[in-house]
């Protein structure tokens, strides 16, 4: 009995503790929609749509609206030949936070063949009670002629995927303490740092460790690693091999290959090289973003660096305005950026925008360089 009292006393002093957390999580849900019977749907009048079954995503119920021959809210000629896709909030709910979404055309293996840019929208009714803000999407999802050429239209059907993304506040499960008053939740004991591989590769590039390639661009020389170019930019590596017959002696010993690239600014190539090594774009000021993105898009198209090309398209989509839309649309046309061009047409088609664009400085700079596009703008202006 002599040992019982201290044990009971110690037990009485022990306190039970618990912990909980509210965690901010980035949630992405997807829904595949099969669009069957395309031949019959193509006979439907413009502005006629068909809706999908309702589906759950990021905590809300949604439907996808498909306009086989285009949505006719504004109704100008340049929309002919396009099929439109819209995302619609299905119930009386509203999204108080922005929701990002995009549509992708899937090939027969279920992989994206072409995707729209991400579109951000708050799905809710406006102050007058109208529900038009509960439906948002892409007037120019794709031309039927491009869809037929893609190989994704088979047996009179094709499949699209809708990705929906939102930031959610989630309450974590309550975590009970071990009881000794000192233990912490497991998640607080071990913290895994984010990947810094990009920083190491960036150091490898700019410190010129083990470089075996020299590339001259607009009077500047950039040194790089052939093995990394082969993995990340094989078209550039192939061009380097074709242009280099003999290796020269490197300053630190060993041999290196050398080539010259024409038709590109040095700062654009430097930014592209930074992406090749780090999978990221260098920081740039807002004033130079449009020009740099246009130059990088051309470089990415030239060397078939698809992710960089999509990143540049996204940057330009966010910066479409009256003064930039004409030059951006020319770049989109030159480099086969169908979604970027569609975003430009979407902007120009808004009431009053076509006339403002044709009066802009940007239009004056490019009106002689791409006559088909400029004629398209003239038609829009007359119909606006």
CSV table of C-alpha atoms in Angstrom, one decimal:
chain,number,residue,atom,x,y,z
A,1,UNK,CA,0.0,0.0,0.0
A,2,UNK,CA,2.9,2.3,0.5
A,3,UNK,CA,3.4,2.6,-3.2
A,4,UNK,CA,-0.2,3.1,-4.2
A,5,UNK,CA,-0.7,6.7,-3.0
A,6,UNK,CA,2.1,8.2,-5.1
A,7,UNK,CA,0.8,6.4,-8.2
A,8,UNK,CA,-2.7,7.6,-7.6
A,9,UNK,CA,-1.4,11.2,-7.0
A,10,UNK,CA,0.6,11.1,-10.2
A,11,UNK,CA,-2.4,9.8,-12.2
A,12,UNK,CA,-4.5,12.6,-10.8
A,13,UNK,CA,-2.1,15.2,-11.9
A,14,UNK,CA,-2.0,14.0,-15.5
A,15,UNK,CA,-4.2,16.0,-17.9
A,16,UNK,CA,-5.6,15.0,-21.2
A,17,UNK,CA,-4.8,17.3,-24.2
A,18,UNK,CA,-6.0,17.3,-27.7
A,19,UNK,CA,-5.3,19.4,-30.8
A,20,UNK,CA,-7.0,20.2,-34.0
A,21,UNK,CA,-6.3,22.3,-37.1
A,22,UNK,CA,-8.0,24.1,-39.9
A,23,UNK,CA,-6.1,23.4,-43.1
A,24,UNK,CA,-6.2,25.3,-46.4
A,25,UNK,CA,-6.2,22.8,-49.2
A,26,UNK,CA,-6.1,23.2,-53.0
A,27,UNK,CA,-8.7,20.7,-54.3
A,28,UNK,CA,-9.0,19.6,-58.0
A,29,UNK,CA,-11.9,17.4,-59.2
A,30,UNK,CA,-12.5,16.2,-62.8
A,31,UNK,CA,-15.5,15.0,-64.8
A,32,UNK,CA,-15.4,13.3,-68.2
A,33,UNK,CA,-18.2,13.9,-70.6
A,34,UNK,CA,-18.8,11.8,-73.7
A,35,UNK,CA,-20.5,13.8,-76.5
A,36,UNK,CA,-22.1,11.2,-78.8
A,37,UNK,CA,-24.1,11.6,-82.0
A,38,UNK,CA,-22.1,14.5,-83.3
A,39,UNK,CA,-23.6,14.3,-86.8
A,40,UNK,CA,-27.1,14.9,-85.5
A,41,UNK,CA,-26.0,17.6,-83.1
A,42,UNK,CA,-24.3,19.6,-85.9
A,43,UNK,CA,-27.7,20.0,-87.5
A,44,UNK,CA,-29.0,21.9,-84.4
A,45,UNK,CA,-29.4,25.7,-84.7
A,46,UNK,CA,-26.8,27.9,-83.2
A,47,UNK,CA,-27.4,28.9,-79.5
A,48,UNK,CA,-29.1,25.5,-78.9
A,49,UNK,CA,-27.4,23.5,-76.1
A,50,UNK,CA,-27.5,20.1,-74.4
A,51,UNK,CA,-26.7,19.7,-70.7
A,52,UNK,CA,-24.9,16.9,-69.0
A,53,UNK,CA,-26.1,15.1,-65.9
A,54,UNK,CA,-25.3,16.9,-62.7
A,55,UNK,CA,-22.1,15.9,-61.0
A,56,UNK,CA,-20.3,16.8,-57.8
A,57,UNK,CA,-17.0,18.7,-57.7
A,58,UNK,CA,-15.2,20.8,-55.1
A,59,UNK,CA,-18.3,20.8,-52.9
A,60,UNK,CA,-20.9,21.9,-55.4
A,61,UNK,CA,-23.1,20.4,-58.1
A,62,UNK,CA,-22.4,21.3,-61.7
A,63,UNK,CA,-23.5,20.6,-65.2
A,64,UNK,CA,-21.7,21.1,-68.5
A,65,UNK,CA,-23.5,22.9,-71.3
A,66,UNK,CA,-22.5,22.0,-74.9
A,67,UNK,CA,-23.4,24.3,-77.7
A,68,UNK,CA,-22.6,22.1,-80.8
A,69,UNK,CA,-22.7,25.2,-83.2
A,70,UNK,CA,-21.7,27.9,-80.8
A,71,UNK,CA,-23.3,30.1,-78.2
A,72,UNK,CA,-25.0,33.3,-79.6
A,73,UNK,CA,-25.0,35.8,-76.8
A,74,UNK,CA,-23.3,38.4,-79.1
A,75,UNK,CA,-23.8,36.8,-82.5
A,76,UNK,CA,-21.1,37.9,-84.8
A,77,UNK,CA,-19.8,36.1,-87.9
A,78,UNK,CA,-16.4,35.0,-86.6
A,79,UNK,CA,-18.1,32.5,-84.3
A,80,UNK,CA,-19.2,30.2,-87.2
A,81,UNK,CA,-17.7,26.8,-87.2
A,82,UNK,CA,-16.9,26.7,-83.5
A,83,UNK,CA,-18.4,24.5,-80.8
A,84,UNK,CA,-18.8,26.0,-77.3
A,85,UNK,CA,-18.5,24.5,-73.8
A,86,UNK,CA,-19.7,26.1,-70.5
A,87,UNK,CA,-19.7,25.1,-66.9
A,88,UNK,CA,-22.9,25.8,-65.0
A,89,UNK,CA,-23.6,25.8,-61.2
A,90,UNK,CA,-26.5,23.4,-61.0
A,91,UNK,CA,-28.4,24.3,-57.8
A,92,UNK,CA,-29.3,27.5,-55.9
A,93,UNK,CA,-25.9,27.5,-54.3
A,94,UNK,CA,-23.2,30.1,-55.1
A,95,UNK,CA,-19.4,30.1,-54.9
A,96,UNK,CA,-18.2,32.8,-52.6
A,97,UNK,CA,-14.6,32.1,-53.6
A,98,UNK,CA,-13.2,32.0,-57.1
A,99,UNK,CA,-13.3,28.7,-59.0
A,100,UNK,CA,-10.8,27.8,-61.7
A,101,UNK,CA,-11.8,25.5,-64.5
A,102,UNK,CA,-10.8,24.3,-67.9
A,103,UNK,CA,-11.9,21.8,-70.6
A,104,UNK,CA,-9.6,19.3,-72.3
A,105,UNK,CA,-10.2,17.2,-75.4
A,106,UNK,CA,-9.2,13.6,-74.7
A,107,UNK,CA,-7.6,11.3,-77.1
A,108,UNK,CA,-8.4,7.5,-77.3
A,109,UNK,CA,-6.0,6.7,-74.5
A,110,UNK,CA,-7.8,9.2,-72.2
A,111,UNK,CA,-4.9,11.7,-72.3
A,112,UNK,CA,-5.5,15.5,-73.0
A,113,UNK,CA,-4.9,16.3,-76.7
A,114,UNK,CA,-5.7,19.9,-76.3
A,115,UNK,CA,-6.7,22.0,-73.3
A,116,UNK,CA,-8.1,25.4,-72.8
A,117,UNK,CA,-6.5,27.9,-70.4
A,118,UNK,CA,-7.7,27.9,-66.8
A,119,UNK,CA,-10.6,30.3,-66.4
A,120,UNK,CA,-11.4,31.9,-63.0
A,121,UNK,CA,-14.9,32.8,-62.1
A,122,UNK,CA,-17.2,33.4,-59.0
A,123,UNK,CA,-20.4,31.5,-59.8
A,124,UNK,CA,-23.2,33.5,-58.2
A,125,UNK,CA,-26.3,35.6,-59.0
A,126,UNK,CA,-25.8,39.3,-59.7
A,127,UNK,CA,-27.4,42.1,-57.8
A,128,UNK,CA,-30.5,41.9,-60.0
A,129,UNK,CA,-31.0,38.3,-59.2
A,130,UNK,CA,-29.9,37.2,-62.7
A,131,UNK,CA,-28.4,33.7,-62.9
A,132,UNK,CA,-26.2,34.5,-66.0
A,133,UNK,CA,-23.1,34.6,-63.7
A,134,UNK,CA,-23.8,30.9,-62.8
A,135,UNK,CA,-22.7,29.8,-66.3
A,136,UNK,CA,-19.3,30.6,-67.7
A,137,UNK,CA,-17.1,29.0,-70.4
A,138,UNK,CA,-15.5,29.1,-73.7
A,139,UNK,CA,-17.3,30.3,-76.8
A,140,UNK,CA,-14.4,29.1,-79.0
A,141,UNK,CA,-13.6,25.8,-77.5
A,142,UNK,CA,-12.7,24.3,-80.9
A,143,UNK,CA,-13.5,24.4,-84.6
A,144,UNK,CA,-15.2,21.4,-86.0
A,145,UNK,CA,-12.6,21.2,-88.7
A,146,UNK,CA,-9.8,21.1,-86.1
A,147,UNK,CA,-11.8,18.5,-84.1
A,148,UNK,CA,-12.0,16.3,-87.2
A,149,UNK,CA,-8.3,16.6,-87.9
A,150,UNK,CA,-7.3,15.9,-84.2
A,151,UNK,CA,-8.2,12.2,-84.5
A,152,UNK,CA,-10.2,12.4,-81.2
A,153,UNK,CA,-13.6,12.3,-83.0
A,154,UNK,CA,-14.3,8.7,-83.6
A,155,UNK,CA,-17.5,6.7,-84.2
A,156,UNK,CA,-19.4,10.0,-84.2
A,157,UNK,CA,-18.3,10.9,-80.6
A,158,UNK,CA,-15.6,12.6,-78.6
A,159,UNK,CA,-14.7,13.0,-74.9
A,160,UNK,CA,-13.9,16.2,-73.0
A,161,UNK,CA,-12.7,16.5,-69.4
A,162,UNK,CA,-13.6,19.3,-67.1
A,163,UNK,CA,-11.1,20.1,-64.4
A,164,UNK,CA,-12.5,22.2,-61.5
A,165,UNK,CA,-10.2,23.7,-58.9
A,166,UNK,CA,-10.9,25.6,-55.7
A,167,UNK,CA,-9.2,26.4,-52.4
A,168,UNK,CA,-11.1,24.8,-49.5
A,169,UNK,CA,-10.7,25.4,-45.7
A,170,UNK,CA,-10.9,21.9,-44.1
A,171,UNK,CA,-10.9,20.9,-40.5
A,172,UNK,CA,-8.3,18.2,-39.7
A,173,UNK,CA,-9.2,15.3,-37.5
A,174,UNK,CA,-8.7,15.9,-33.8
A,175,UNK,CA,-5.3,14.5,-32.7
A,176,UNK,CA,-5.1,13.2,-29.1
A,177,UNK,CA,-2.0,13.8,-27.2
A,178,UNK,CA,0.0,10.9,-25.8
A,179,UNK,CA,-0.8,12.2,-22.3
A,180,UNK,CA,2.6,13.3,-21.0
A,181,UNK,CA,1.9,17.0,-21.8
A,182,UNK,CA,4.9,17.3,-24.0
A,183,UNK,CA,4.2,15.3,-27.1
A,184,UNK,CA,3.4,17.1,-30.3
A,185,UNK,CA,1.3,15.9,-33.3
A,186,UNK,CA,3.3,13.8,-35.7
A,187,UNK,CA,2.9,16.3,-38.5
A,188,UNK,CA,4.7,18.9,-36.3
A,189,UNK,CA,7.6,16.5,-35.5
A,190,UNK,CA,8.8,15.9,-39.1
A,191,UNK,CA,8.8,18.6,-41.6
A,192,UNK,CA,9.8,17.7,-45.2
A,193,UNK,CA,11.2,20.8,-47.0
A,194,UNK,CA,10.0,21.6,-50.5
A,195,UNK,CA,12.1,20.5,-53.4
A,196,UNK,CA,15.0,22.7,-54.2
A,197,UNK,CA,16.2,20.7,-57.3
A,198,UNK,CA,15.5,23.8,-59.4
A,199,UNK,CA,17.9,25.9,-57.3
A,200,UNK,CA,20.7,23.3,-57.6
A,201,UNK,CA,20.3,23.0,-61.4
A,202,UNK,CA,20.2,26.8,-61.7
A,203,UNK,CA,23.5,27.0,-59.8
A,204,UNK,CA,24.9,24.3,-62.2
A,205,UNK,CA,23.9,26.6,-65.1
A,206,UNK,CA,25.1,30.0,-64.0
A,207,UNK,CA,28.2,28.7,-62.2
A,208,UNK,CA,29.1,27.0,-65.4
A,209,UNK,CA,30.1,23.7,-63.7
A,210,UNK,CA,30.9,21.0,-66.3
A,211,UNK,CA,29.5,22.9,-69.3
A,212,UNK,CA,30.2,21.4,-72.7
A,213,UNK,CA,28.1,23.6,-75.0
A,214,UNK,CA,28.5,27.2,-76.1
A,215,UNK,CA,25.6,29.0,-77.8
A,216,UNK,CA,25.9,32.4,-79.3
A,217,UNK,CA,22.8,34.5,-79.4
A,218,UNK,CA,22.7,38.2,-80.5
A,219,UNK,CA,26.3,38.9,-79.4
A,220,UNK,CA,26.1,37.0,-76.1
A,221,UNK,CA,27.4,33.6,-75.3
A,222,UNK,CA,25.6,31.1,-73.1
A,223,UNK,CA,27.2,28.0,-71.8
A,224,UNK,CA,25.2,24.9,-71.0
A,225,UNK,CA,25.2,21.1,-70.5
A,226,UNK,CA,24.5,18.9,-73.6
A,227,UNK,CA,23.1,16.1,-71.5
A,228,UNK,CA,20.5,18.3,-69.9
A,229,UNK,CA,19.5,19.9,-73.2
A,230,UNK,CA,19.1,16.4,-74.7
A,231,UNK,CA,16.6,15.6,-71.9
A,232,UNK,CA,14.7,18.9,-71.7
A,233,UNK,CA,15.0,20.4,-75.1
A,234,UNK,CA,15.8,17.7,-77.6
A,235,UNK,CA,15.0,19.8,-80.7
A,236,UNK,CA,17.6,22.4,-79.5
A,237,UNK,CA,20.1,19.6,-78.9
A,238,UNK,CA,19.5,18.2,-82.4
A,239,UNK,CA,20.0,21.6,-83.9
A,240,UNK,CA,23.2,21.9,-81.9
A,241,UNK,CA,24.5,18.5,-83.2
A,242,UNK,CA,23.6,19.4,-86.8
A,243,UNK,CA,25.4,22.7,-86.6
A,244,UNK,CA,28.5,21.4,-84.9
A,245,UNK,CA,31.0,19.3,-86.8
A,246,UNK,CA,34.0,19.7,-84.6
A,247,UNK,CA,34.4,20.3,-80.9
A,248,UNK,CA,36.5,23.2,-79.6
A,249,UNK,CA,38.6,23.3,-76.5
A,250,UNK,CA,36.8,24.5,-73.4
A,251,UNK,CA,38.5,27.2,-71.2
A,252,UNK,CA,38.7,24.8,-68.2
A,253,UNK,CA,39.9,21.9,-70.3
A,254,UNK,CA,38.0,19.3,-72.2
A,255,UNK,CA,36.0,19.9,-75.4
A,256,UNK,CA,32.7,21.7,-76.1
A,257,UNK,CA,30.4,22.2,-79.0
A,258,UNK,CA,29.5,25.6,-80.3
A,259,UNK,CA,26.6,27.0,-82.4
A,260,UNK,CA,24.9,30.3,-83.2
A,261,UNK,CA,21.2,31.0,-83.0
A,262,UNK,CA,19.7,33.7,-85.2
A,263,UNK,CA,16.4,35.4,-85.0
A,264,UNK,CA,16.1,35.6,-81.2
A,265,UNK,CA,16.9,38.1,-78.5
A,266,UNK,CA,19.6,37.2,-76.0
A,267,UNK,CA,17.3,37.9,-73.0
A,268,UNK,CA,14.6,35.6,-74.5
A,269,UNK,CA,17.1,32.8,-74.9
A,270,UNK,CA,18.4,33.4,-71.4
A,271,UNK,CA,14.9,33.1,-70.0
A,272,UNK,CA,14.2,29.9,-72.1
A,273,UNK,CA,17.5,28.4,-70.8
A,274,UNK,CA,16.4,29.2,-67.3
A,275,UNK,CA,13.2,27.3,-67.8
A,276,UNK,CA,15.0,24.4,-69.4
A,277,UNK,CA,17.1,24.0,-66.2
A,278,UNK,CA,14.5,24.9,-63.5
A,279,UNK,CA,11.1,24.3,-65.1
A,280,UNK,CA,10.3,27.8,-64.0
A,281,UNK,CA,10.3,31.3,-65.5
A,282,UNK,CA,12.6,34.0,-64.2
A,283,UNK,CA,11.1,36.9,-62.4
A,284,UNK,CA,10.2,39.8,-64.7
A,285,UNK,CA,8.6,43.2,-64.4
A,286,UNK,CA,5.0,43.7,-65.3
A,287,UNK,CA,5.9,46.1,-68.1
A,288,UNK,CA,8.1,43.6,-69.9
A,289,UNK,CA,5.9,40.6,-69.3
A,290,UNK,CA,3.9,40.8,-72.6
A,291,UNK,CA,6.9,41.3,-74.8
A,292,UNK,CA,8.9,38.6,-73.0
A,293,UNK,CA,6.0,36.1,-73.1
A,294,UNK,CA,5.5,36.7,-76.8
A,295,UNK,CA,9.2,36.1,-77.5
A,296,UNK,CA,9.3,33.0,-75.2
A,297,UNK,CA,6.2,31.6,-76.9
A,298,UNK,CA,7.9,31.9,-80.3
A,299,UNK,CA,11.1,30.2,-78.9
A,300,UNK,CA,9.0,27.4,-77.2
A,301,UNK,CA,7.2,26.8,-80.5
A,302,UNK,CA,10.5,26.7,-82.4
A,303,UNK,CA,12.0,24.2,-80.1
A,304,UNK,CA,8.8,22.3,-79.2
A,305,UNK,CA,9.0,23.0,-75.5
A,306,UNK,CA,5.2,22.5,-74.9
A,307,UNK,CA,5.0,23.3,-71.2
A,308,UNK,CA,6.8,26.6,-71.7
A,309,UNK,CA,4.5,27.4,-74.6
A,310,UNK,CA,1.4,26.8,-72.5
A,311,UNK,CA,2.8,28.9,-69.7
A,312,UNK,CA,3.4,31.8,-72.1
A,313,UNK,CA,-0.2,31.4,-73.5
A,314,UNK,CA,-1.6,31.6,-70.0
A,315,UNK,CA,0.5,34.7,-69.2
A,316,UNK,CA,-0.7,36.4,-72.4
A,317,UNK,CA,-4.4,35.4,-71.7
A,318,UNK,CA,-4.3,37.2,-68.4
A,319,UNK,CA,-3.0,40.4,-70.1
A,320,UNK,CA,-5.4,40.7,-73.0
A,321,UNK,CA,-6.7,44.3,-73.3
A,322,UNK,CA,-7.6,46.8,-76.0
A,323,UNK,CA,-3.9,47.8,-76.6
A,324,UNK,CA,-2.4,44.3,-76.5
A,325,UNK,CA,-5.0,42.0,-78.1
A,326,UNK,CA,-4.1,42.7,-81.7
A,327,UNK,CA,-0.4,41.8,-81.3
A,328,UNK,CA,-1.2,38.8,-79.1
A,329,UNK,CA,-3.7,37.5,-81.7
A,330,UNK,CA,-1.0,37.7,-84.4
A,331,UNK,CA,1.4,35.7,-82.2
A,332,UNK,CA,-1.3,33.2,-81.5
A,333,UNK,CA,-2.0,32.8,-85.2
A,334,UNK,CA,1.7,32.5,-86.2
A,335,UNK,CA,2.4,29.7,-83.6
A,336,UNK,CA,-0.8,27.7,-83.7
A,337,UNK,CA,-2.1,28.8,-80.3
A,338,UNK,CA,-5.8,28.0,-80.8
A,339,UNK,CA,-6.9,28.7,-77.3
A,340,UNK,CA,-5.0,32.0,-77.0
A,341,UNK,CA,-6.6,33.1,-80.3
A,342,UNK,CA,-10.0,32.1,-79.0
A,343,UNK,CA,-9.5,34.2,-75.9
A,344,UNK,CA,-8.6,37.2,-78.1
A,345,UNK,CA,-11.7,36.7,-80.2
A,346,UNK,CA,-13.8,36.4,-77.0
A,347,UNK,CA,-12.4,39.7,-75.8
A,348,UNK,CA,-12.9,41.5,-79.2
A,349,UNK,CA,-16.4,40.2,-79.4
A,350,UNK,CA,-17.6,42.1,-76.4
A,351,UNK,CA,-19.7,45.1,-77.1
A,352,UNK,CA,-17.7,48.1,-78.2
A,353,UNK,CA,-14.3,46.3,-78.1
A,354,UNK,CA,-13.8,45.7,-81.8
A,355,UNK,CA,-13.9,49.4,-82.6
A,356,UNK,CA,-11.7,50.3,-79.7
A,357,UNK,CA,-9.1,47.7,-80.8
A,358,UNK,CA,-9.0,48.9,-84.4
A,359,UNK,CA,-8.3,52.4,-83.0
A,360,UNK,CA,-5.5,51.2,-80.8
A,361,UNK,CA,-1.8,51.7,-81.3
A,362,UNK,CA,-1.3,47.9,-81.2
A,363,UNK,CA,-3.6,47.4,-84.2
A,364,UNK,CA,-1.7,50.0,-86.2
A,365,UNK,CA,1.6,48.2,-85.6
A,366,UNK,CA,0.3,44.8,-86.9
A,367,UNK,CA,-2.4,45.5,-89.4
A,368,UNK,CA,-0.1,45.0,-92.4
A,369,UNK,CA,1.6,41.8,-91.0
A,370,UNK,CA,-1.4,39.5,-90.9
A,371,UNK,CA,-4.1,40.5,-93.4
A,372,UNK,CA,-6.5,37.6,-92.8
A,373,UNK,CA,-6.7,38.4,-89.1
A,374,UNK,CA,-7.1,42.1,-89.7
A,375,UNK,CA,-9.9,41.4,-92.2
A,376,UNK,CA,-11.6,39.3,-89.5
A,377,UNK,CA,-11.4,42.3,-87.2
A,378,UNK,CA,-12.9,44.5,-89.8
A,379,UNK,CA,-15.9,42.2,-90.1
A,380,UNK,CA,-16.3,42.2,-86.3
A,381,UNK,CA,-16.2,46.0,-86.2
A,382,UNK,CA,-19.0,46.2,-88.8
A,383,UNK,CA,-21.1,43.7,-86.8
A,384,UNK,CA,-20.4,45.2,-83.4
